[in-house]
PDB file of C-alpha atoms in Angstrom:
ATOM      1  CA  MET F 148     181.775 108.195  99.197  1.00 52.00           C
ATOM      2  CA  GLY F 149     180.377 104.739  99.806  1.00 44.00           C
ATOM      3  CA  ASP F 150     179.622 102.903 103.026  1.00 43.00           C
ATOM      4  CA  SER F 151     180.765  99.299 103.087  1.00 37.00           C
ATOM      5  CA  GLU F 152     178.545  98.483 106.062  1.00 41.00           C
ATOM      6  CA  GLY F 153     175.461  99.266 104.013  1.00 40.00           C
ATOM      7  CA  ARG F 154     173.850 101.603 106.521  1.00 44.00           C
ATOM      8  CA  ASP F 155     173.153 104.220 103.806  1.00 53.00           C
ATOM      9  CA  ARG F 156     171.154 101.958 101.514  1.00 52.00           C
ATOM     10  CA  GLY F 157     167.928 103.774 102.426  1.00 81.00           C
ATOM     11  CA  THR F 158     169.178 107.192 101.298  1.00 91.00           C
ATOM     12  CA  VAL F 159     169.863 108.866  97.988  1.00 94.00           C
ATOM     13  CA  VAL F 160     171.433 112.338  97.834  1.00 96.00           C
ATOM     14  CA  VAL F 161     170.782 114.556  94.795  1.00 97.00           C
ATOM     15  CA  ASP F 162     172.601 117.844  94.148  1.00 98.00           C
ATOM     16  CA  VAL F 163     170.573 120.010  91.769  1.00 97.00           C
ATOM     17  CA  GLY F 164     172.861 122.544  90.126  1.00 94.00           C
ATOM     18  CA  PRO F 165     172.035 124.978  87.324  1.00 92.00           C
ATOM     19  CA  VAL F 166     173.813 122.880  84.680  1.00 93.00           C
ATOM     20  CA  ILE F 167     174.701 119.525  86.262  1.00 96.00           C
ATOM     21  CA  VAL F 168     172.649 117.301  88.560  1.00 97.00           C
ATOM     22  CA  ARG F 169     174.652 114.861  90.685  1.00 97.00           C
ATOM     23  CA  ALA F 170     173.349 111.910  92.673  1.00 97.00           C
ATOM     24  CA  TRP F 171     174.800 109.481  95.217  1.00 96.00           C
ATOM     25  CA  GLY F 172     173.390 106.169  96.419  1.00 93.00           C
ATOM     26  CA  ASN F 173     174.882 102.828  97.499  1.00 85.00           C
ATOM     27  CA  GLY F 174     178.341 104.326  97.085  1.00 89.00           C
ATOM     28  CA  THR F 175     177.663 105.111  93.401  1.00 93.00           C
ATOM     29  CA  VAL F 176     177.817 108.632  91.942  1.00 96.00           C
ATOM     30  CA  THR F 177     176.289 109.869  88.689  1.00 97.00           C
ATOM     31  CA  ARG F 178     176.709 113.251  87.034  1.00 97.00           C
ATOM     32  CA  GLN F 179     174.150 114.238  84.398  1.00 96.00           C
ATOM     33  CA  ARG F 180     173.095 117.306  82.496  1.00 96.00           C
ATOM     34  CA  ALA F 181     170.089 118.995  84.142  1.00 97.00           C
ATOM     35  CA  ALA F 182     168.288 118.750  80.805  1.00 96.00           C
ATOM     36  CA  VAL F 183     165.031 117.432  79.356  1.00 97.00           C
ATOM     37  CA  LEU F 184     164.082 116.669  75.748  1.00 96.00           C
ATOM     38  CA  ARG F 185     160.699 115.830  74.245  1.00 94.00           C
ATOM     39  CA  THR F 186     160.903 113.171  71.553  1.00 91.00           C
ATOM     40  CA  ARG F 187     158.331 111.175  69.606  1.00 88.00           C
ATOM     41  CA  GLU F 188     158.729 108.408  72.163  1.00 89.00           C
ATOM     42  CA  GLY F 189     158.319 110.635  75.211  1.00 93.00           C
ATOM     43  CA  LEU F 190     160.664 112.569  77.490  1.00 95.00           C
ATOM     44  CA  GLU F 191     164.405 112.032  77.811  1.00 95.00           C
ATOM     45  CA  TYR F 192     166.481 113.405  80.681  1.00 97.00           C
ATOM     46  CA  GLY F 193     170.087 114.066  81.579  1.00 96.00           C
ATOM     47  CA  ASP F 194     172.994 113.276  79.281  1.00 95.00           C
ATOM     48  CA  GLU F 195     170.801 111.287  76.918  1.00 93.00           C
ATOM     49  CA  ALA F 196     168.556 114.323  76.425  1.00 94.00           C
ATOM     50  CA  ALA F 197     171.567 116.483  75.592  1.00 93.00           C
ATOM     51  CA  ARG F 198     172.966 113.852  73.241  1.00 92.00           C
ATOM     52  CA  ARG F 199     169.731 113.458  71.310  1.00 91.00           C
ATOM     53  CA  ALA F 200     168.824 117.157  71.195  1.00 90.00           C
ATOM     54  CA  GLY F 201     170.347 117.633  67.719  1.00 80.00           C
ATOM     55  CA  ASP F 202     168.452 120.277  65.796  1.00 66.00           C
ATOM     56  CA  GLY F 203     165.234 119.932  67.790  1.00 64.00           C
ATOM     57  CA  LEU F 204     166.118 122.783  70.133  1.00 66.00           C
ATOM     58  CA  GLY F 205     162.504 123.878  70.409  1.00 74.00           C
ATOM     59  CA  ALA F 206     161.723 120.676  72.320  1.00 92.00           C
ATOM     60  CA  PHE F 207     164.878 120.839  74.463  1.00 95.00           C
ATOM     61  CA  GLU F 208     165.445 122.532  77.829  1.00 95.00           C
ATOM     62  CA  PRO F 209     169.191 122.439  78.587  1.00 94.00           C
ATOM     63  CA  SER F 210     168.859 123.774  82.141  1.00 95.00           C
ATOM     64  CA  LEU F 211     165.658 122.710  83.853  1.00 96.00           C
ATOM     65  CA  PRO F 212     166.523 124.560  87.110  1.00 95.00           C
ATOM     66  CA  SER F 213     166.285 127.833  85.167  1.00 94.00           C
ATOM     67  CA  ALA F 214     162.567 127.093  84.766  1.00 95.00           C
ATOM     68  CA  VAL F 215     161.917 126.559  88.481  1.00 95.00           C
ATOM     69  CA  ASP F 216     159.896 129.786  88.742  1.00 95.00           C
ATOM     70  CA  GLU F 217     157.479 128.735  85.986  1.00 95.00           C
ATOM     71  CA  GLU F 218     154.421 126.588  86.694  1.00 96.00           C
ATOM     72  CA  TYR F 219     154.539 125.231  83.139  1.00 96.00           C
ATOM     73  CA  THR F 220     157.442 124.614  80.751  1.00 96.00           C
ATOM     74  CA  ALA F 221     157.059 124.439  76.968  1.00 94.00           C
ATOM     75  CA  LEU F 222     159.000 121.818  75.049  1.00 94.00           C
ATOM     76  CA  GLY F 223     158.306 122.562  71.423  1.00 91.00           C
ATOM     77  CA  ASP F 224     154.552 122.732  70.917  1.00 91.00           C
ATOM     78  CA  ALA F 225     153.784 120.753  74.098  1.00 94.00           C
ATOM     79  CA  VAL F 226     153.437 122.162  77.608  1.00 96.00           C
ATOM     80  CA  PHE F 227     154.296 120.276  80.809  1.00 97.00           C
ATOM     81  CA  ARG F 228     153.973 121.025  84.499  1.00 97.00           C
ATOM     82  CA  THR F 229     157.435 122.024  85.647  1.00 97.00           C
ATOM     83  CA  VAL F 230     157.153 119.987  88.850  1.00 97.00           C
ATOM     84  CA  GLU F 231     156.496 116.860  86.761  1.00 98.00           C
ATOM     85  CA  LEU F 232     159.596 117.515  84.664  1.00 98.00           C
ATOM     86  CA  PHE F 233     161.672 117.808  87.825  1.00 98.00           C
ATOM     87  CA  ARG F 234     160.162 114.560  89.059  1.00 97.00           C
ATOM     88  CA  GLY F 235     161.284 112.878  85.845  1.00 97.00           C
ATOM     89  CA  LEU F 236     164.800 114.278  86.214  1.00 98.00           C
ATOM     90  CA  LEU F 237     165.047 113.086  89.818  1.00 97.00           C
ATOM     91  CA  ARG F 238     163.718 109.672  88.819  1.00 96.00           C
ATOM     92  CA  HIS F 239     166.314 109.503  86.028  1.00 96.00           C
ATOM     93  CA  VAL F 240     169.333 110.160  88.267  1.00 96.00           C
ATOM     94  CA  HIS F 241     167.888 107.950  90.990  1.00 93.00           C
ATOM     95  CA  ALA F 242     167.771 105.028  88.556  1.00 92.00           C
ATOM     96  CA  ALA F 243     171.447 105.587  87.767  1.00 92.00           C
ATOM     97  CA  VAL F 244     172.485 105.017  91.402  1.00 92.00           C
ATOM     98  CA  ALA F 245     169.887 102.390  92.317  1.00 76.00           C
ATOM     99  CA  VAL F 246     171.647  99.313  90.917  1.00 51.00           C
ATOM    100  CA  GLY F 247     170.807  96.342  93.103  1.00 44.00           C
ATOM    101  CA  ASP F 248     167.906  98.042  94.911  1.00 48.00           C
ATOM    102  CA  GLY F 249     164.516  96.440  95.110  1.00 43.00           C
ATOM    103  CA  VAL F 250     161.402  98.488  94.401  1.00 40.00           C
ATOM    104  CA  GLN F 251     159.361  99.169  97.469  1.00 41.00           C
ATOM    105  CA  ALA F 252     155.668  98.447  97.016  1.00 33.00           C
ATOM    106  CA  GLY F 253     153.641 101.593  96.525  1.00 37.00           C
ATOM    107  CA  ARG F 254     156.649 103.817  95.846  1.00 47.00           C
ATOM    108  CA  GLU F 255     158.209 104.689  92.522  1.00 54.00           C
ATOM    109  CA  CYS F 256     161.775 104.338  93.732  1.00 54.00           C
ATOM    110  CA  GLY F 257     161.985 102.287  96.893  1.00 53.00           C
ATOM    111  CA  ARG F 258     164.213 104.790  98.733  1.00 59.00           C
ATOM    112  CA  ALA F 259     163.183 105.644 102.280  1.00 78.00           C
ATOM    113  CA  ARG F 260     164.860 109.058 102.138  1.00 91.00           C
ATOM    114  CA  MET F 261     165.952 111.591  99.543  1.00 94.00           C
ATOM    115  CA  VAL F 262     168.263 114.459 100.477  1.00 95.00           C
ATOM    116  CA  LEU F 263     168.088 117.334  97.980  1.00 96.00           C
ATOM    117  CA  VAL F 264     171.017 119.741  97.758  1.00 96.00           C
ATOM    118  CA  LEU F 265     169.547 122.987  96.426  1.00 94.00           C
ATOM    119  CA  PRO F 266     171.041 126.415  95.691  1.00 90.00           C
ATOM    120  CA  GLY F 267     171.619 128.179  98.997  1.00 83.00           C
ATOM    121  CA  GLN F 268     169.944 131.358  97.771  1.00 83.00           C
ATOM    122  CA  TRP F 269     166.702 129.632  96.766  1.00 87.00           C
ATOM    123  CA  GLY F 270     163.688 130.552  98.851  1.00 87.00           C
ATOM    124  CA  THR F 271     160.776 128.507 100.137  1.00 91.00           C
ATOM    125  CA  ILE F 272     158.761 128.568  96.901  1.00 94.00           C
ATOM    126  CA  ARG F 273     161.611 127.280  94.729  1.00 94.00           C
ATOM    127  CA  ARG F 274     162.580 124.623  97.247  1.00 94.00           C
ATOM    128  CA  GLY F 275     158.936 123.580  97.407  1.00 95.00           C
ATOM    129  CA  VAL F 276     158.901 122.744  93.694  1.00 97.00           C
ATOM    130  CA  LEU F 277     161.699 120.207  94.153  1.00 97.00           C
ATOM    131  CA  GLU F 278     160.228 118.887  97.387  1.00 96.00           C
ATOM    132  CA  ARG F 279     156.921 118.170  95.659  1.00 97.00           C
ATOM    133  CA  ALA F 280     158.747 116.555  92.758  1.00 97.00           C
ATOM    134  CA  ALA F 281     160.628 114.263  95.127  1.00 96.00           C
ATOM    135  CA  ALA F 282     157.631 113.417  97.298  1.00 94.00           C
ATOM    136  CA  ALA F 283     156.521 110.570  94.989  1.00 90.00           C
ATOM    137  CA  LEU F 284     160.020 109.098  94.934  1.00 93.00           C
ATOM    138  CA  ALA F 285     160.832 108.771  98.635  1.00 93.00           C
ATOM    139  CA  ASP F 286     159.091 108.443 101.975  1.00 91.00           C
ATOM    140  CA  ASP F 287     161.115 111.303 103.467  1.00 92.00           C
ATOM    141  CA  VAL F 288     162.480 114.364 101.634  1.00 94.00           C
ATOM    142  CA  VAL F 289     165.065 116.670 103.235  1.00 92.00           C
ATOM    143  CA  THR F 290     166.575 119.786 101.647  1.00 93.00           C
ATOM    144  CA  VAL F 291     169.980 121.290 102.438  1.00 92.00           C
ATOM    145  CA  GLY F 292     171.699 124.336 100.977  1.00 90.00           C
ATOM    146  CA  SER F 293     174.567 123.912  98.528  1.00 92.00           C
ATOM    147  CA  THR F 294     176.534 126.649 100.278  1.00 91.00           C
ATOM    148  CA  TRP F 295     176.973 124.977 103.635  1.00 83.00           C
ATOM    149  CA  ALA F 296     177.090 121.502 102.090  1.00 93.00           C
ATOM    150  CA  ALA F 297     180.239 122.673 100.298  1.00 94.00           C
ATOM    151  CA  VAL F 298     181.590 124.035 103.585  1.00 92.00           C
ATOM    152  CA  THR F 299     180.959 120.657 105.233  1.00 92.00           C
ATOM    153  CA  ALA F 300     183.019 118.927 102.561  1.00 95.00           C
ATOM    154  CA  ALA F 301     185.843 121.477 102.701  1.00 94.00           C
ATOM    155  CA  GLU F 302     186.099 121.185 106.489  1.00 92.00           C
ATOM    156  CA  SER F 303     186.013 117.387 106.513  1.00 93.00           C
ATOM    157  CA  GLU F 304     188.747 117.297 103.871  1.00 94.00           C
ATOM    158  CA  GLY F 305     191.002 119.688 105.766  1.00 92.00           C
ATOM    159  CA  LEU F 306     190.759 122.553 103.285  1.00 91.00           C
ATOM    160  CA  ILE F 307     189.534 124.917 106.003  1.00 91.00           C
ATOM    161  CA  ARG F 308     189.802 124.888 109.776  1.00 89.00           C
ATOM    162  CA  PRO F 309     186.812 123.761 111.865  1.00 88.00           C
ATOM    163  CA  GLY F 310     184.531 126.359 113.404  1.00 84.00           C
ATOM    164  CA  GLY F 311     184.134 130.076 112.856  1.00 87.00           C
ATOM    165  CA  ALA F 312     182.892 131.960 109.829  1.00 89.00           C
ATOM    166  CA  VAL F 313     183.758 130.904 106.295  1.00 91.00           C
ATOM    167  CA  GLY F 314     183.104 132.898 103.152  1.00 90.00           C
ATOM    168  CA  VAL F 315     181.723 131.042 100.165  1.00 91.00           C
ATOM    169  CA  VAL F 316     181.905 132.331  96.591  1.00 88.00           C
ATOM    170  CA  GLU F 317     179.874 130.205  94.189  1.00 89.00           C
ATOM    171  CA  GLN F 318     180.461 130.579  90.455  1.00 88.00           C
ATOM    172  CA  TRP F 319     177.145 130.375  88.612  1.00 86.00           C
ATOM    173  CA  PRO F 320     176.780 130.452  84.814  1.00 85.00           C
ATOM    174  CA  GLU F 321     176.269 134.223  84.626  1.00 78.00           C
ATOM    175  CA  CYS F 322     177.198 135.561  88.054  1.00 79.00           C
ATOM    176  CA  THR F 323     178.821 134.854  91.379  1.00 81.00           C
ATOM    177  CA  VAL F 324     176.986 134.404  94.682  1.00 84.00           C
ATOM    178  CA  SER F 325     178.796 135.394  97.893  1.00 86.00           C
ATOM    179  CA  SER F 326     177.723 134.094 101.302  1.00 88.00           C
ATOM    180  CA  VAL F 327     179.003 133.612 104.824  1.00 89.00           C
ATOM    181  CA  VAL F 328     178.365 130.419 106.799  1.00 88.00           C
ATOM    182  CA  VAL F 329     178.867 130.597 110.565  1.00 86.00           C
ATOM    183  CA  ARG F 330     179.814 127.262 112.135  1.00 80.00           C
ATOM    184  CA  ARG F 331     179.332 126.573 115.806  1.00 69.00           C
ATOM    185  CA  PRO F 332     181.829 124.276 117.536  1.00 59.00           C
ATOM    186  CA  GLN F 333     180.304 120.840 118.139  1.00 52.00           C
ATOM    187  CA  ARG F 334     181.329 117.213 118.616  1.00 44.00           C
ATOM    188  CA  ARG F 335     181.664 115.121 115.480  1.00 41.00           C
ATOM    189  CA  SER F 336     180.086 111.709 115.290  1.00 37.00           C
ATOM    190  CA  ALA F 337     182.050 108.548 114.596  1.00 31.00           C
ATOM    191  CA  GLY F 338     180.477 108.476 111.143  1.00 33.00           C
ATOM    192  CA  GLY F 339     182.216 111.708 110.197  1.00 35.00           C
ATOM    193  CA  GLY F 340     179.051 113.780 109.707  1.00 35.00           C
ATOM    194  CA  CYS F 341     178.974 117.419 110.668  1.00 39.00           C
ATOM    195  CA  TRP F 342     175.345 118.267 111.424  1.00 39.00           C
ATOM    196  CA  ASN F 343     172.771 115.898 112.805  1.00 40.00           C
ATOM    197  CA  PRO F 344     169.280 116.706 111.487  1.00 39.00           C
ATOM    198  CA  GLY F 345     166.796 117.174 114.291  1.00 36.00           C
ATOM    199  CA  VAL F 346     169.556 117.483 116.908  1.00 33.00           C
ATOM    200  CA  VAL F 347     171.789 120.344 115.846  1.00 37.00           C
ATOM    201  CA  ARG F 348     170.646 123.134 113.559  1.00 41.00           C
ATOM    202  CA  PRO F 349     172.567 123.588 110.290  1.00 51.00           C
ATOM    203  CA  PRO F 350     175.017 126.500 110.429  1.00 55.00           C
ATOM    204  CA  GLU F 351     173.768 130.019 109.976  1.00 55.00           C
ATOM    205  CA  HIS F 352     173.765 131.043 106.321  1.00 60.00           C
ATOM    206  CA  ARG F 353     173.983 134.788 106.078  1.00 66.00           C
ATOM    207  CA  ARG F 354     172.379 136.475 103.106  1.00 66.00           C
ATOM    208  CA  ALA F 355     173.774 135.880  99.663  1.00 67.00           C
ATOM    209  CA  VAL F 356     174.841 138.710  97.372  1.00 67.00           C
ATOM    210  CA  HIS F 357     174.855 138.341  93.608  1.00 65.00           C
ATOM    211  CA  GLY F 358     177.605 139.961  91.570  1.00 65.00           C
ATOM    212  CA  ALA F 359     178.898 140.074  88.028  1.00 60.00           C
ATOM    213  CA  GLY F 360     182.194 138.571  86.967  1.00 59.00           C
ATOM    214  CA  ASP F 361     184.190 135.402  87.474  1.00 64.00           C
ATOM    215  CA  VAL F 362     185.777 133.946  90.577  1.00 63.00           C
ATOM    216  CA  LEU F 363     188.941 133.434  88.504  1.00 55.00           C
ATOM    217  CA  GLY F 364     189.919 136.216  86.148  1.00 45.00           C
ATOM    218  CA  ARG F 365     191.074 135.742  82.592  1.00 40.00           C
ATOM    219  CA  GLU F 366     194.682 136.013  83.703  1.00 40.00           C
ATOM    220  CA  GLY F 367     194.263 132.860  85.762  1.00 38.00           C
ATOM    221  CA  VAL F 368     194.477 134.259  89.293  1.00 39.00           C
ATOM    222  CA  ALA F 369     191.694 135.440  91.562  1.00 43.00           C
ATOM    223  CA  GLY F 370     190.083 137.937  89.261  1.00 44.00           C
ATOM    224  CA  SER F 371     189.822 141.689  89.625  1.00 39.00           C
ATOM    225  CA  GLU F 372     186.172 141.424  90.604  1.00 46.00           C
ATOM    226  CA  CYS F 373     187.191 139.052  93.402  1.00 48.00           C
ATOM    227  CA  GLY F 374     190.000 141.246  94.633  1.00 44.00           C
ATOM    228  CA  THR F 375     188.095 144.521  94.626  1.00 49.00           C
ATOM    229  CA  GLY F 376     184.532 143.437  95.303  1.00 60.00           C
ATOM    230  CA  LEU F 377     183.694 139.866  96.188  1.00 65.00           C
ATOM    231  CA  LEU F 378     186.206 139.164  98.943  1.00 68.00           C
ATOM    232  CA  PRO F 379     185.786 142.507 100.783  1.00 76.00           C
ATOM    233  CA  GLY F 380     182.048 142.020 100.397  1.00 80.00           C
ATOM    234  CA  LEU F 381     182.291 138.862 102.491  1.00 84.00           C
ATOM    235  CA  ALA F 382     183.578 140.943 105.400  1.00 84.00           C
ATOM    236  CA  ASP F 383     180.522 143.182 105.041  1.00 85.00           C
ATOM    237  CA  LEU F 384     178.316 140.100 105.388  1.00 84.00           C
ATOM    238  CA  ASN F 385     180.249 139.144 108.527  1.00 85.00           C
ATOM    239  CA  GLY F 386     179.822 142.356 110.482  1.00 85.00           C
ATOM    240  CA  GLY F 387     182.909 143.990 109.017  1.00 87.00           C
ATOM    241  CA  VAL F 388     185.215 141.146 110.010  1.00 87.00           C
ATOM    242  CA  ALA F 389     186.987 139.059 107.384  1.00 85.00           C
ATOM    243  CA  PRO F 390     185.852 135.419 107.540  1.00 88.00           C
ATOM    244  CA  ASP F 391     188.281 132.812 108.853  1.00 87.00           C
ATOM    245  CA  GLY F 392     188.507 131.184 105.427  1.00 87.00           C
ATOM    246  CA  VAL F 393     187.140 131.560 101.915  1.00 89.00           C
ATOM    247  CA  ILE F 394     186.241 128.770  99.513  1.00 92.00           C
ATOM    248  CA  ALA F 395     185.216 128.982  95.866  1.00 90.00           C
ATOM    249  CA  VAL F 396     182.703 126.490  94.502  1.00 93.00           C
ATOM    250  CA  PRO F 397     182.185 125.876  90.744  1.00 92.00           C
ATOM    251  CA  ARG F 398     178.463 125.685  89.925  1.00 91.00           C
ATOM    252  CA  ALA F 399     178.589 126.572  86.230  1.00 88.00           C
ATOM    253  CA  GLY F 400     179.289 123.104  84.861  1.00 85.00           C
ATOM    254  CA  ARG F 401     183.061 123.467  84.578  1.00 85.00           C
ATOM    255  CA  GLU F 402     185.762 122.919  87.177  1.00 86.00           C
ATOM    256  CA  PHE F 403     188.283 125.442  88.457  1.00 82.00           C
ATOM    257  CA  ASP F 404     191.965 125.001  87.671  1.00 74.00           C
ATOM    258  CA  ARG F 405     193.292 124.618  91.201  1.00 68.00           C
ATOM    259  CA  THR F 406     196.808 125.575  90.152  1.00 67.00           C
ATOM    260  CA  LEU F 407     195.386 128.958  89.154  1.00 62.00           C
ATOM    261  CA  CYS F 408     193.654 129.274  92.509  1.00 64.00           C
ATOM    262  CA  ALA F 409     197.000 128.685  94.222  1.00 60.00           C
ATOM    263  CA  ALA F 410     198.578 131.342  92.008  1.00 56.00           C
ATOM    264  CA  GLY F 411     196.118 133.846  93.424  1.00 50.00           C
ATOM    265  CA  GLY F 412     198.035 134.064  96.689  1.00 49.00           C
ATOM    266  CA  ALA F 413     195.849 131.592  98.613  1.00 49.00           C
ATOM    267  CA  ARG F 414     193.080 134.159  98.979  1.00 64.00           C
ATOM    268  CA  LEU F 415     190.710 131.453  97.781  1.00 76.00           C
ATOM    269  CA  VAL F 416     190.609 127.726  98.386  1.00 88.00           C
ATOM    270  CA  CYS F 417     189.027 126.165  95.322  1.00 89.00           C
ATOM    271  CA  THR F 418     186.816 123.126  95.714  1.00 93.00           C
ATOM    272  CA  ASP F 419     185.462 120.931  92.943  1.00 94.00           C
ATOM    273  CA  GLY F 420     181.921 120.631  91.620  1.00 94.00           C
ATOM    274  CA  ASP F 421     181.220 117.483  93.671  1.00 96.00           C
ATOM    275  CA  ALA F 422     181.899 119.233  96.996  1.00 97.00           C
ATOM    276  CA  PRO F 423     178.249 120.050  97.851  1.00 96.00           C
ATOM    277  CA  LEU F 424     177.268 116.449  97.102  1.00 97.00           C
ATOM    278  CA  ARG F 425     180.054 115.068  99.317  1.00 97.00           C
ATOM    279  CA  GLY F 426     179.099 117.426 102.119  1.00 95.00           C
ATOM    280  CA  ALA F 427     175.445 116.425 101.963  1.00 95.00           C
ATOM    281  CA  VAL F 428     176.386 112.731 102.000  1.00 95.00           C
ATOM    282  CA  LEU F 429     178.399 113.323 105.183  1.00 93.00           C
ATOM    283  CA  TRP F 430     175.445 115.132 106.700  1.00 89.00           C
ATOM    284  CA  ALA F 431     173.000 112.416 105.659  1.00 88.00           C
ATOM    285  CA  ARG F 432     175.200 109.693 107.143  1.00 84.00           C
ATOM    286  CA  THR F 433     175.333 111.270 110.592  1.00 76.00           C
ATOM    287  CA  PRO F 434     173.670 108.762 112.950  1.00 67.00           C
TER     288      PRO F 434
END
């Protein structure tokens, strides 16, 4: 996902999932646990926080995004502003992809722009927490939804046809989220991006519906919940018309077995957990 011409050096893209946070910059990708740990020395983030957690679970938050609705988060007997913890997590993953970057005077990170990929169903208040956290780390902060970022990746990689409505089923740790993204035909840029910020609006993201169950059932094929509820529900979101394609996106920290997706009769096209990040990088690189 790099750019050999170096035109993306001013941008870092961070995908904040419920379990894993992914970041891209300078062609480098890091994947870290979305975790924070309070130690005697201070705060640890990401994989290092998970590694050092040990028995001190009272000072460990394994999924910081689950605390996004709280103004304060307790780690053991200490309390921290949640927005500051998110800032530390963003700073941590930024450092992992910032090899070779200079530090811009007056800024913590020296990146001109940070693109945040956030859960598509998050509202303004939740997005605002991450935007405030990122504000000290970049001159410009842009947020995009994980749902249509995944669609961007799937379309660019030929998994779905361009244009029309596509259903998206995202597997979260304890539920699924079903959405429909409506794509308007438009000219692609030479850089391969799909939506140019400030020129073309992102695609319409119709309301998300939460449901119980797994995208893939225990038998390995598209599960019973998918067959009897999730997939027909996508047609309901699309005015009673089945979407032109359906993709499944793993957001629970584990990948789908794509051979099992294929065994489900091609009702679902399974992506991988990096798909929203790749889609946002394409979007960010659009000149």
